[in-house]
Amino acid sequence: MNPPPTADAATASASAPFVGGSAIDVGAERARTAGSTLTSHFNAAGAALPTHAVVAAVVDHLRLEEQKGGYEAAAERRADLDAVYASAAQLVGADTPEIALFDSASTGLRILLDALRPAAGQRIIASSSTYVSHALHLMSLARERGIDLVIAPYDAHRRVDVPALEALLSDGVPSIVTVAHVPTSSGLVEPAAQIGEVVQRYGGTYILDATQSVGHLAVDVREIGCDVLVTTGRKFLRAPRGTGFAYVRDTLLERLLPIAPDVRGAHWTSSADWELVPSARRYETWEGPLAARLGLGVALEEAAARGIPETEEWLVETGARLRTALAEIDGVTVADPAGSHSALVTFVIDGVAAADAVVQLARRGVRVVSVPATHGQWDLGDRGVPSVVRASAHVYNDDSDIAALVDGVAAIATGILR
């Protein structure tokens, strides 16, 4: 490794041009993002900074509720609330009736998996990149219902080993395959479309946790071949917390029956019967954060206007630049599996706990997070890595942010900040 970079060296590295250029106007993104000028925020994979317009949409609706009442405000904004479904569908290549809104990806995953009613004799195959909340649900189902829970085989780069998965599915056991497109614990990107082709060929049900890929990478449910996709609003979509949505393939609706129907998605037709609405809204509940959903709608429109291919190119290249700069610092090891192509960058600093590094960087105005093995035992735990520092960029991060992060990590690694 080379000596730790100085501030000038880090800035020079950060100023290197993007391969192929960039269609993202970082200056404009910063101008409409208040928090971008206050700190160097590298936590898009946790909760990205929203734009002025997203915040205004939320506040304006709360003011309307203040003036007219919650039901009345909802009625007045009904067309705008309905438009959120169309915007979400367009972003992921779905049809509007295939979209349901939730307060989080974890809620969506739980409701939709329960709707499948997995039972003894069936098998759940989960990627090693599965997030803790979903993993806990899967383990509970396996323990309580006698379902066989299998960790999907993975290759040398920890991606799902597609040929090995095909061999596993070929035994004919009814299977639900659930995969985290991009995990919380590294910059890995699973081969989602290849997995989809194999799962569909063998008649399985494919659930994609796209929590950290929608708004970050190009995601098209038809090309991927998933039956269910779930994502959140607060991460790369830059929407408010408490928002998320799911796609459910229309041909699956009659098999995915909500375990607890709600007045939002069902009509009580007689003393002992009810009818479900003919769309994915059957999985929703009546009450919801309507102001936040209007903010989600603005964020979805902004993501589409910025361009997902352009955003993906910019974010993936920024992740590559960060990995290169961090790998040049003595005492720093990039923890992402080889070939990771995303904006998530994980690393460890010799002799420094990840949580301590996060605190030290925060004192320098750099916002990152630590991810402990308890959030990914099938990944970090399996690798014997107790925790990592995770930096995740977005389109509002400029060269000065990258320099601040690299300089801060170098200072910690050389003991300046200890």
GROMACS .gro file of C-alpha atoms in nm:
model
  418
    1MET     CA    1   0.000   0.000   0.000
    2ASN     CA    2   0.103   0.357  -0.057
    3PRO     CA    3   0.146   0.614   0.221
    4PRO     CA    4  -0.176   0.776   0.345
    5PRO     CA    5  -0.277   1.057   0.109
    6THR     CA    6  -0.252   1.415   0.219
    7ALA     CA    7  -0.544   1.650   0.177
    8ASP     CA    8  -0.402   1.768  -0.155
    9ALA     CA    9  -0.351   1.413  -0.276
   10ALA     CA   10  -0.702   1.311  -0.175
   11THR     CA   11  -0.850   1.613  -0.350
   12ALA     CA   12  -0.655   1.535  -0.664
   13SER     CA   13  -0.779   1.177  -0.656
   14ALA     CA   14  -1.135   1.296  -0.598
   15SER     CA   15  -1.109   1.536  -0.888
   16ALA     CA   16  -1.027   1.265  -1.139
   17PRO     CA   17  -1.278   1.271  -1.426
   18PHE     CA   18  -1.547   1.007  -1.452
   19VAL     CA   19  -1.494   0.736  -1.709
   20GLY     CA   20  -1.712   0.828  -2.002
   21GLY     CA   21  -1.819   1.156  -1.842
   22SER     CA   22  -2.126   1.220  -1.628
   23ALA     CA   23  -2.473   1.351  -1.707
   24ILE     CA   24  -2.536   1.435  -1.340
   25ASP     CA   25  -2.522   1.803  -1.246
   26VAL     CA   26  -2.382   1.767  -0.894
   27GLY     CA   27  -2.392   2.142  -0.836
   28ALA     CA   28  -2.763   2.154  -0.912
   29GLU     CA   29  -2.830   1.854  -0.688
   30ARG     CA   30  -2.644   2.023  -0.404
   31ALA     CA   31  -2.834   2.348  -0.457
   32ARG     CA   32  -3.166   2.173  -0.397
   33THR     CA   33  -3.038   1.964  -0.105
   34ALA     CA   34  -2.999   2.164   0.217
   35GLY     CA   35  -2.801   1.903   0.406
   36SER     CA   36  -2.537   1.867   0.137
   37THR     CA   37  -2.370   2.191   0.245
   38LEU     CA   38  -2.372   2.110   0.616
   39THR     CA   39  -2.178   1.782   0.619
   40SER     CA   40  -2.020   1.534   0.382
   41HIS     CA   41  -2.309   1.291   0.389
   42PHE     CA   42  -2.222   0.935   0.284
   43ASN     CA   43  -2.522   0.749   0.417
   44ALA     CA   44  -2.755   0.719   0.119
   45ALA     CA   45  -2.785   0.346   0.190
   46GLY     CA   46  -2.927   0.435   0.532
   47ALA     CA   47  -3.133   0.745   0.468
   48ALA     CA   48  -3.032   0.981   0.189
   49LEU     CA   49  -3.076   1.358   0.201
   50PRO     CA   50  -3.413   1.469   0.054
   51THR     CA   51  -3.453   1.767  -0.175
   52HIS     CA   52  -3.630   2.090  -0.091
   53ALA     CA   53  -3.924   1.982  -0.306
   54VAL     CA   54  -3.967   1.651  -0.122
   55VAL     CA   55  -3.967   1.825   0.215
   56ALA     CA   56  -4.207   2.092   0.089
   57ALA     CA   57  -4.453   1.827  -0.030
   58VAL     CA   58  -4.463   1.674   0.317
   59VAL     CA   59  -4.491   2.002   0.505
   60ASP     CA   60  -4.753   2.144   0.269
   61HIS     CA   61  -4.979   1.843   0.322
   62LEU     CA   62  -4.939   1.862   0.699
   63ARG     CA   63  -5.042   2.227   0.678
   64LEU     CA   64  -5.345   2.124   0.473
   65GLU     CA   65  -5.437   1.867   0.739
   66GLU     CA   66  -5.392   2.138   1.001
   67GLN     CA   67  -5.636   2.363   0.818
   68LYS     CA   68  -5.896   2.116   0.690
   69GLY     CA   69  -5.854   1.787   0.875
   70GLY     CA   70  -5.687   1.463   0.778
   71TYR     CA   71  -5.975   1.303   0.586
   72GLU     CA   72  -6.059   1.624   0.407
   73ALA     CA   73  -5.697   1.686   0.308
   74ALA     CA   74  -5.668   1.331   0.178
   75ALA     CA   75  -5.980   1.375  -0.035
   76GLU     CA   76  -5.844   1.698  -0.180
   77ARG     CA   77  -5.514   1.532  -0.273
   78ARG     CA   78  -5.659   1.201  -0.391
   79ALA     CA   79  -5.536   1.239  -0.748
   80ASP     CA   80  -5.183   1.319  -0.630
   81LEU     CA   81  -5.184   1.022  -0.391
   82ASP     CA   82  -5.303   0.790  -0.669
   83ALA     CA   83  -5.027   0.924  -0.896
   84VAL     CA   84  -4.765   0.786  -0.657
   85TYR     CA   85  -4.859   0.432  -0.766
   86ALA     CA   86  -4.814   0.519  -1.131
   87SER     CA   87  -4.476   0.681  -1.067
   88ALA     CA   88  -4.353   0.379  -0.870
   89ALA     CA   89  -4.475   0.141  -1.140
   90GLN     CA   90  -4.304   0.338  -1.415
   91LEU     CA   91  -3.974   0.343  -1.227
   92VAL     CA   92  -3.955  -0.038  -1.197
   93GLY     CA   93  -4.128  -0.139  -1.521
   94ALA     CA   94  -4.452  -0.258  -1.360
   95ASP     CA   95  -4.820  -0.185  -1.417
   96THR     CA   96  -4.991   0.048  -1.171
   97PRO     CA   97  -5.230  -0.216  -1.025
   98GLU     CA   98  -4.924  -0.425  -0.933
   99ILE     CA   99  -4.802  -0.162  -0.682
  100ALA     CA  100  -4.873  -0.147  -0.307
  101LEU     CA  101  -4.748   0.117  -0.065
  102PHE     CA  102  -4.597   0.032   0.274
  103ASP     CA  103  -4.426   0.214   0.556
  104SER     CA  104  -4.103   0.020   0.504
  105ALA     CA  105  -3.947  -0.259   0.304
  106SER     CA  106  -3.943  -0.480   0.613
  107THR     CA  107  -4.320  -0.442   0.650
  108GLY     CA  108  -4.373  -0.520   0.283
  109LEU     CA  109  -4.153  -0.829   0.293
  110ARG     CA  110  -4.327  -0.959   0.603
  111ILE     CA  111  -4.680  -0.905   0.471
  112LEU     CA  112  -4.611  -1.052   0.129
  113LEU     CA  113  -4.416  -1.352   0.253
  114ASP     CA  114  -4.691  -1.428   0.502
  115ALA     CA  115  -4.943  -1.396   0.217
  116LEU     CA  116  -4.763  -1.683   0.042
  117ARG     CA  117  -4.837  -1.899   0.350
  118PRO     CA  118  -4.523  -2.111   0.334
  119ALA     CA  119  -4.577  -2.447   0.503
  120ALA     CA  120  -4.400  -2.771   0.589
  121GLY     CA  121  -4.289  -2.945   0.273
  122GLN     CA  122  -4.186  -2.620   0.112
  123ARG     CA  123  -3.842  -2.467   0.106
  124ILE     CA  124  -3.715  -2.112   0.137
  125ILE     CA  125  -3.382  -2.037  -0.027
  126ALA     CA  126  -3.230  -1.709   0.091
  127SER     CA  127  -2.924  -1.526  -0.033
  128SER     CA  128  -2.636  -1.491   0.213
  129SER     CA  129  -2.678  -1.115   0.167
  130THR     CA  130  -3.020  -1.118   0.339
  131TYR     CA  131  -3.082  -0.830   0.582
  132VAL     CA  132  -3.131  -0.904   0.951
  133SER     CA  133  -3.502  -0.816   0.975
  134HIS     CA  134  -3.596  -1.040   0.683
  135ALA     CA  135  -3.361  -1.315   0.802
  136LEU     CA  136  -3.524  -1.317   1.146
  137HIS     CA  137  -3.865  -1.356   0.984
  138LEU     CA  138  -3.739  -1.642   0.766
  139MET     CA  139  -3.583  -1.819   1.063
  140SER     CA  140  -3.903  -1.779   1.265
  141LEU     CA  141  -4.109  -1.932   0.985
  142ALA     CA  142  -3.864  -2.220   0.951
  143ARG     CA  143  -3.862  -2.288   1.325
  144GLU     CA  144  -4.236  -2.262   1.381
  145ARG     CA  145  -4.369  -2.424   1.062
  146GLY     CA  146  -4.107  -2.685   0.985
  147ILE     CA  147  -4.004  -2.518   0.662
  148ASP     CA  148  -3.661  -2.601   0.523
  149LEU     CA  149  -3.453  -2.280   0.519
  150VAL     CA  150  -3.146  -2.299   0.296
  151ILE     CA  151  -2.877  -2.037   0.243
  152ALA     CA  152  -2.827  -2.005  -0.132
  153PRO     CA  153  -2.491  -2.131  -0.256
  154TYR     CA  154  -2.255  -1.848  -0.345
  155ASP     CA  155  -1.948  -1.814  -0.564
  156ALA     CA  156  -1.596  -1.691  -0.488
  157HIS     CA  157  -1.724  -1.331  -0.491
  158ARG     CA  158  -2.013  -1.415  -0.255
  159ARG     CA  159  -2.276  -1.363  -0.524
  160VAL     CA  160  -2.546  -1.626  -0.561
  161ASP     CA  161  -2.395  -1.914  -0.758
  162VAL     CA  162  -2.658  -1.945  -1.031
  163PRO     CA  163  -2.558  -2.291  -1.164
  164ALA     CA  164  -2.550  -2.425  -0.807
  165LEU     CA  165  -2.889  -2.267  -0.741
  166GLU     CA  166  -3.026  -2.436  -1.052
  167ALA     CA  167  -2.895  -2.771  -0.932
  168LEU     CA  168  -3.066  -2.712  -0.598
  169LEU     CA  169  -3.400  -2.620  -0.757
  170SER     CA  170  -3.391  -2.915  -0.996
  171ASP     CA  171  -3.498  -3.155  -0.719
  172GLY     CA  172  -3.856  -3.032  -0.759
  173VAL     CA  173  -3.915  -2.919  -0.400
  174PRO     CA  174  -4.158  -2.621  -0.403
  175SER     CA  175  -3.933  -2.323  -0.331
  176ILE     CA  176  -3.948  -1.956  -0.247
  177VAL     CA  177  -3.623  -1.783  -0.342
  178THR     CA  178  -3.555  -1.452  -0.169
  179VAL     CA  179  -3.257  -1.237  -0.261
  180ALA     CA  180  -3.123  -0.901  -0.146
  181HIS     CA  181  -3.026  -0.725  -0.469
  182VAL     CA  182  -2.765  -0.512  -0.289
  183PRO     CA  183  -2.697  -0.602   0.076
  184THR     CA  184  -2.655  -0.373   0.372
  185SER     CA  185  -2.314  -0.520   0.451
  186SER     CA  186  -2.117  -0.466   0.128
  187GLY     CA  187  -2.119  -0.321  -0.221
  188LEU     CA  188  -2.202  -0.655  -0.381
  189VAL     CA  189  -2.471  -0.667  -0.653
  190GLU     CA  190  -2.650  -0.998  -0.699
  191PRO     CA  191  -2.712  -1.130  -1.055
  192ALA     CA  192  -3.084  -1.065  -1.017
  193ALA     CA  193  -3.195  -1.137  -1.374
  194GLN     CA  194  -2.996  -1.461  -1.398
  195ILE     CA  195  -3.150  -1.577  -1.073
  196GLY     CA  196  -3.495  -1.485  -1.203
  197GLU     CA  197  -3.452  -1.691  -1.520
  198VAL     CA  198  -3.358  -2.001  -1.321
  199VAL     CA  199  -3.630  -1.961  -1.057
  200GLN     CA  200  -3.901  -1.916  -1.320
  201ARG     CA  201  -3.775  -2.215  -1.517
  202TYR     CA  202  -3.824  -2.440  -1.215
  203GLY     CA  203  -4.155  -2.293  -1.105
  204GLY     CA  204  -4.035  -2.122  -0.790
  205THR     CA  205  -4.149  -1.792  -0.642
  206TYR     CA  206  -3.890  -1.515  -0.654
  207ILE     CA  207  -3.885  -1.229  -0.402
  208LEU     CA  208  -3.634  -0.949  -0.459
  209ASP     CA  209  -3.539  -0.716  -0.176
  210ALA     CA  210  -3.450  -0.408  -0.379
  211THR     CA  211  -3.417  -0.182  -0.078
  212GLN     CA  212  -3.076  -0.056  -0.182
  213SER     CA  213  -3.103  -0.086  -0.559
  214VAL     CA  214  -3.417   0.107  -0.659
  215GLY     CA  215  -3.307   0.465  -0.726
  216HIS     CA  216  -2.947   0.344  -0.736
  217LEU     CA  217  -2.936   0.089  -1.019
  218ALA     CA  218  -3.158   0.027  -1.318
  219VAL     CA  219  -3.434  -0.208  -1.198
  220ASP     CA  220  -3.695  -0.356  -1.432
  221VAL     CA  221  -3.916  -0.626  -1.285
  222ARG     CA  222  -3.995  -0.778  -1.626
  223GLU     CA  223  -3.627  -0.812  -1.715
  224ILE     CA  224  -3.537  -0.944  -1.370
  225GLY     CA  225  -3.826  -1.190  -1.368
  226CYS     CA  226  -3.914  -1.149  -1.001
  227ASP     CA  227  -4.262  -1.224  -0.870
  228VAL     CA  228  -4.234  -0.975  -0.585
  229LEU     CA  229  -4.010  -0.671  -0.541
  230VAL     CA  230  -3.998  -0.465  -0.224
  231THR     CA  231  -3.812  -0.139  -0.166
  232THR     CA  232  -3.800   0.158   0.066
  233GLY     CA  233  -3.828   0.529  -0.001
  234ARG     CA  234  -3.572   0.672   0.236
  235LYS     CA  235  -3.255   0.539   0.075
  236PHE     CA  236  -3.151   0.602  -0.284
  237LEU     CA  237  -3.495   0.737  -0.378
  238ARG     CA  238  -3.437   1.026  -0.131
  239ALA     CA  239  -3.795   1.008  -0.004
  240PRO     CA  240  -3.915   1.053   0.355
  241ARG     CA  241  -3.874   0.784   0.618
  242GLY     CA  242  -4.187   0.575   0.668
  243THR     CA  243  -4.238   0.513   0.296
  244GLY     CA  244  -4.184   0.218   0.068
  245PHE     CA  245  -4.356   0.019  -0.203
  246ALA     CA  246  -4.384  -0.328  -0.347
  247TYR     CA  247  -4.450  -0.482  -0.684
  248VAL     CA  248  -4.655  -0.803  -0.701
  249ARG     CA  249  -4.685  -0.976  -1.038
  250ASP     CA  250  -5.050  -0.962  -1.144
  251THR     CA  251  -5.067  -1.337  -1.209
  252LEU     CA  252  -4.966  -1.396  -0.846
  253LEU     CA  253  -5.239  -1.187  -0.685
  254GLU     CA  254  -5.489  -1.471  -0.642
  255ARG     CA  255  -5.228  -1.690  -0.472
  256LEU     CA  256  -5.092  -1.417  -0.243
  257LEU     CA  257  -5.392  -1.371  -0.016
  258PRO     CA  258  -5.339  -1.126   0.271
  259ILE     CA  259  -5.333  -1.303   0.603
  260ALA     CA  260  -5.510  -1.009   0.770
  261PRO     CA  261  -5.737  -0.832   0.517
  262ASP     CA  262  -5.800  -0.466   0.588
  263VAL     CA  263  -6.077  -0.229   0.490
  264ARG     CA  264  -5.827  -0.064   0.256
  265GLY     CA  265  -5.804  -0.371   0.035
  266ALA     CA  266  -6.120  -0.569   0.104
  267HIS     CA  267  -6.497  -0.526   0.098
  268TRP     CA  268  -6.703  -0.697   0.370
  269THR     CA  269  -6.986  -0.839   0.160
  270SER     CA  270  -7.187  -1.050   0.406
  271SER     CA  271  -7.179  -1.176   0.764
  272ALA     CA  272  -6.919  -1.437   0.675
  273ASP     CA  273  -6.756  -1.328   0.351
  274TRP     CA  274  -6.549  -1.055   0.190
  275GLU     CA  275  -6.396  -0.966  -0.147
  276LEU     CA  276  -6.043  -0.843  -0.208
  277VAL     CA  277  -5.976  -0.553  -0.441
  278PRO     CA  278  -5.829  -0.668  -0.774
  279SER     CA  279  -5.492  -0.499  -0.727
  280ALA     CA  280  -5.189  -0.505  -0.501
  281ARG     CA  281  -5.361  -0.251  -0.276
  282ARG     CA  282  -5.521  -0.556  -0.113
  283TYR     CA  283  -5.204  -0.582   0.098
  284GLU     CA  284  -5.226  -0.228   0.236
  285THR     CA  285  -5.389  -0.093   0.549
  286TRP     CA  286  -5.629   0.201   0.567
  287GLU     CA  287  -5.408   0.422   0.778
  288GLY     CA  288  -5.083   0.550   0.635
  289PRO     CA  289  -4.844   0.848   0.635
  290LEU     CA  290  -5.012   1.040   0.353
  291ALA     CA  291  -4.786   1.344   0.379
  292ALA     CA  292  -4.481   1.122   0.354
  293ARG     CA  293  -4.633   0.939   0.057
  294LEU     CA  294  -4.676   1.265  -0.127
  295GLY     CA  295  -4.308   1.328  -0.058
  296LEU     CA  296  -4.235   0.982  -0.200
  297GLY     CA  297  -4.425   1.079  -0.514
  298VAL     CA  298  -4.208   1.386  -0.563
  299ALA     CA  299  -3.893   1.182  -0.502
  300LEU     CA  300  -4.001   0.923  -0.759
  301GLU     CA  301  -4.063   1.196  -1.016
  302GLU     CA  302  -3.725   1.354  -0.944
  303ALA     CA  303  -3.547   1.019  -0.979
  304ALA     CA  304  -3.711   0.958  -1.314
  305ALA     CA  305  -3.632   1.309  -1.435
  306ARG     CA  306  -3.268   1.280  -1.333
  307GLY     CA  307  -3.245   0.953  -1.524
  308ILE     CA  308  -3.184   0.613  -1.368
  309PRO     CA  309  -2.917   0.503  -1.621
  310GLU     CA  310  -2.731   0.831  -1.564
  311THR     CA  311  -2.768   0.800  -1.187
  312GLU     CA  312  -2.644   0.442  -1.190
  313GLU     CA  313  -2.339   0.534  -1.396
  314TRP     CA  314  -2.252   0.820  -1.163
  315LEU     CA  315  -2.304   0.623  -0.843
  316VAL     CA  316  -2.118   0.313  -0.956
  317GLU     CA  317  -1.823   0.522  -1.073
  318THR     CA  318  -1.820   0.717  -0.746
  319GLY     CA  319  -1.813   0.389  -0.554
  320ALA     CA  320  -1.519   0.273  -0.764
  321ARG     CA  321  -1.330   0.596  -0.699
  322LEU     CA  322  -1.384   0.564  -0.325
  323ARG     CA  323  -1.266   0.202  -0.319
  324THR     CA  324  -0.950   0.295  -0.509
  325ALA     CA  325  -0.870   0.590  -0.282
  326LEU     CA  326  -0.938   0.399   0.040
  327ALA     CA  327  -0.737   0.096  -0.071
  328GLU     CA  328  -0.429   0.320  -0.108
  329ILE     CA  329  -0.430   0.408   0.263
  330ASP     CA  330  -0.202   0.197   0.482
  331GLY     CA  331  -0.400   0.020   0.751
  332VAL     CA  332  -0.728   0.032   0.557
  333THR     CA  333  -0.883  -0.272   0.390
  334VAL     CA  334  -1.177  -0.246   0.154
  335ALA     CA  335  -1.419  -0.518   0.266
  336ASP     CA  336  -1.637  -0.540  -0.046
  337PRO     CA  337  -1.615  -0.866  -0.239
  338ALA     CA  338  -1.415  -0.840  -0.560
  339GLY     CA  339  -1.615  -0.711  -0.852
  340SER     CA  340  -1.860  -0.507  -0.646
  341HIS     CA  341  -2.014  -0.241  -0.869
  342SER     CA  342  -2.229  -0.012  -0.659
  343ALA     CA  343  -2.220   0.307  -0.455
  344LEU     CA  344  -2.188   0.113  -0.128
  345VAL     CA  345  -1.829   0.094  -0.007
  346THR     CA  346  -1.735  -0.098   0.308
  347PHE     CA  347  -1.398  -0.100   0.478
  348VAL     CA  348  -1.215  -0.171   0.803
  349ILE     CA  349  -0.935   0.024   0.970
  350ASP     CA  350  -0.669  -0.178   1.150
  351GLY     CA  351  -0.706  -0.156   1.526
  352VAL     CA  352  -1.012   0.070   1.514
  353ALA     CA  353  -1.367  -0.048   1.581
  354ALA     CA  354  -1.605   0.052   1.305
  355ALA     CA  355  -1.836   0.233   1.548
  356ASP     CA  356  -1.542   0.435   1.680
  357ALA     CA  357  -1.436   0.530   1.328
  358VAL     CA  358  -1.791   0.655   1.260
  359VAL     CA  359  -1.773   0.882   1.565
  360GLN     CA  360  -1.429   1.015   1.468
  361LEU     CA  361  -1.541   1.090   1.113
  362ALA     CA  362  -1.858   1.261   1.238
  363ARG     CA  363  -1.639   1.501   1.436
  364ARG     CA  364  -1.484   1.600   1.104
  365GLY     CA  365  -1.826   1.649   0.946
  366VAL     CA  366  -1.825   1.320   0.753
  367ARG     CA  367  -2.132   1.100   0.793
  368VAL     CA  368  -2.094   0.726   0.751
  369VAL     CA  369  -2.232   0.428   0.946
  370SER     CA  370  -2.103   0.106   1.095
  371VAL     CA  371  -2.263  -0.225   1.004
  372PRO     CA  372  -2.213  -0.499   1.264
  373ALA     CA  373  -2.218  -0.871   1.194
  374THR     CA  374  -2.549  -0.884   1.385
  375HIS     CA  375  -2.705  -0.713   1.080
  376GLY     CA  376  -2.573  -0.978   0.841
  377GLN     CA  377  -2.468  -1.302   1.006
  378TRP     CA  378  -2.492  -1.497   0.681
  379ASP     CA  379  -2.245  -1.252   0.526
  380LEU     CA  380  -2.026  -1.064   0.774
  381GLY     CA  381  -2.062  -1.335   1.039
  382ASP     CA  382  -1.978  -1.603   0.787
  383ARG     CA  383  -1.670  -1.406   0.679
  384GLY     CA  384  -1.560  -1.357   1.040
  385VAL     CA  385  -1.584  -0.978   1.009
  386PRO     CA  386  -1.723  -0.824   1.332
  387SER     CA  387  -1.821  -0.495   1.168
  388VAL     CA  388  -1.745  -0.264   0.876
  389VAL     CA  389  -1.761   0.106   0.809
  390ARG     CA  390  -2.002   0.178   0.524
  391ALA     CA  391  -1.990   0.485   0.302
  392SER     CA  392  -2.263   0.528   0.041
  393ALA     CA  393  -2.261   0.826  -0.192
  394HIS     CA  394  -2.540   0.999  -0.378
  395VAL     CA  395  -2.560   1.256  -0.655
  396TYR     CA  396  -2.513   1.547  -0.412
  397ASN     CA  397  -2.163   1.435  -0.308
  398ASP     CA  398  -1.892   1.641  -0.477
  399ASP     CA  399  -1.513   1.616  -0.491
  400SER     CA  400  -1.472   1.801  -0.161
  401ASP     CA  401  -1.689   1.539   0.010
  402ILE     CA  402  -1.478   1.258  -0.128
  403ALA     CA  403  -1.160   1.433  -0.017
  404ALA     CA  404  -1.304   1.488   0.331
  405LEU     CA  405  -1.388   1.118   0.365
  406VAL     CA  406  -1.052   0.995   0.237
  407ASP     CA  407  -0.857   1.244   0.449
  408GLY     CA  408  -1.056   1.154   0.757
  409VAL     CA  409  -0.999   0.782   0.714
  410ALA     CA  410  -0.628   0.843   0.654
  411ALA     CA  411  -0.606   1.048   0.975
  412ILE     CA  412  -0.770   0.769   1.174
  413ALA     CA  413  -0.553   0.499   1.018
  414THR     CA  414  -0.232   0.687   1.098
  415GLY     CA  415  -0.339   0.754   1.457
  416ILE     CA  416  -0.388   1.129   1.422
  417LEU     CA  417  -0.747   1.107   1.547
  418ARG     CA  418  -0.698   0.833   1.807
   0.00000   0.00000   0.00000
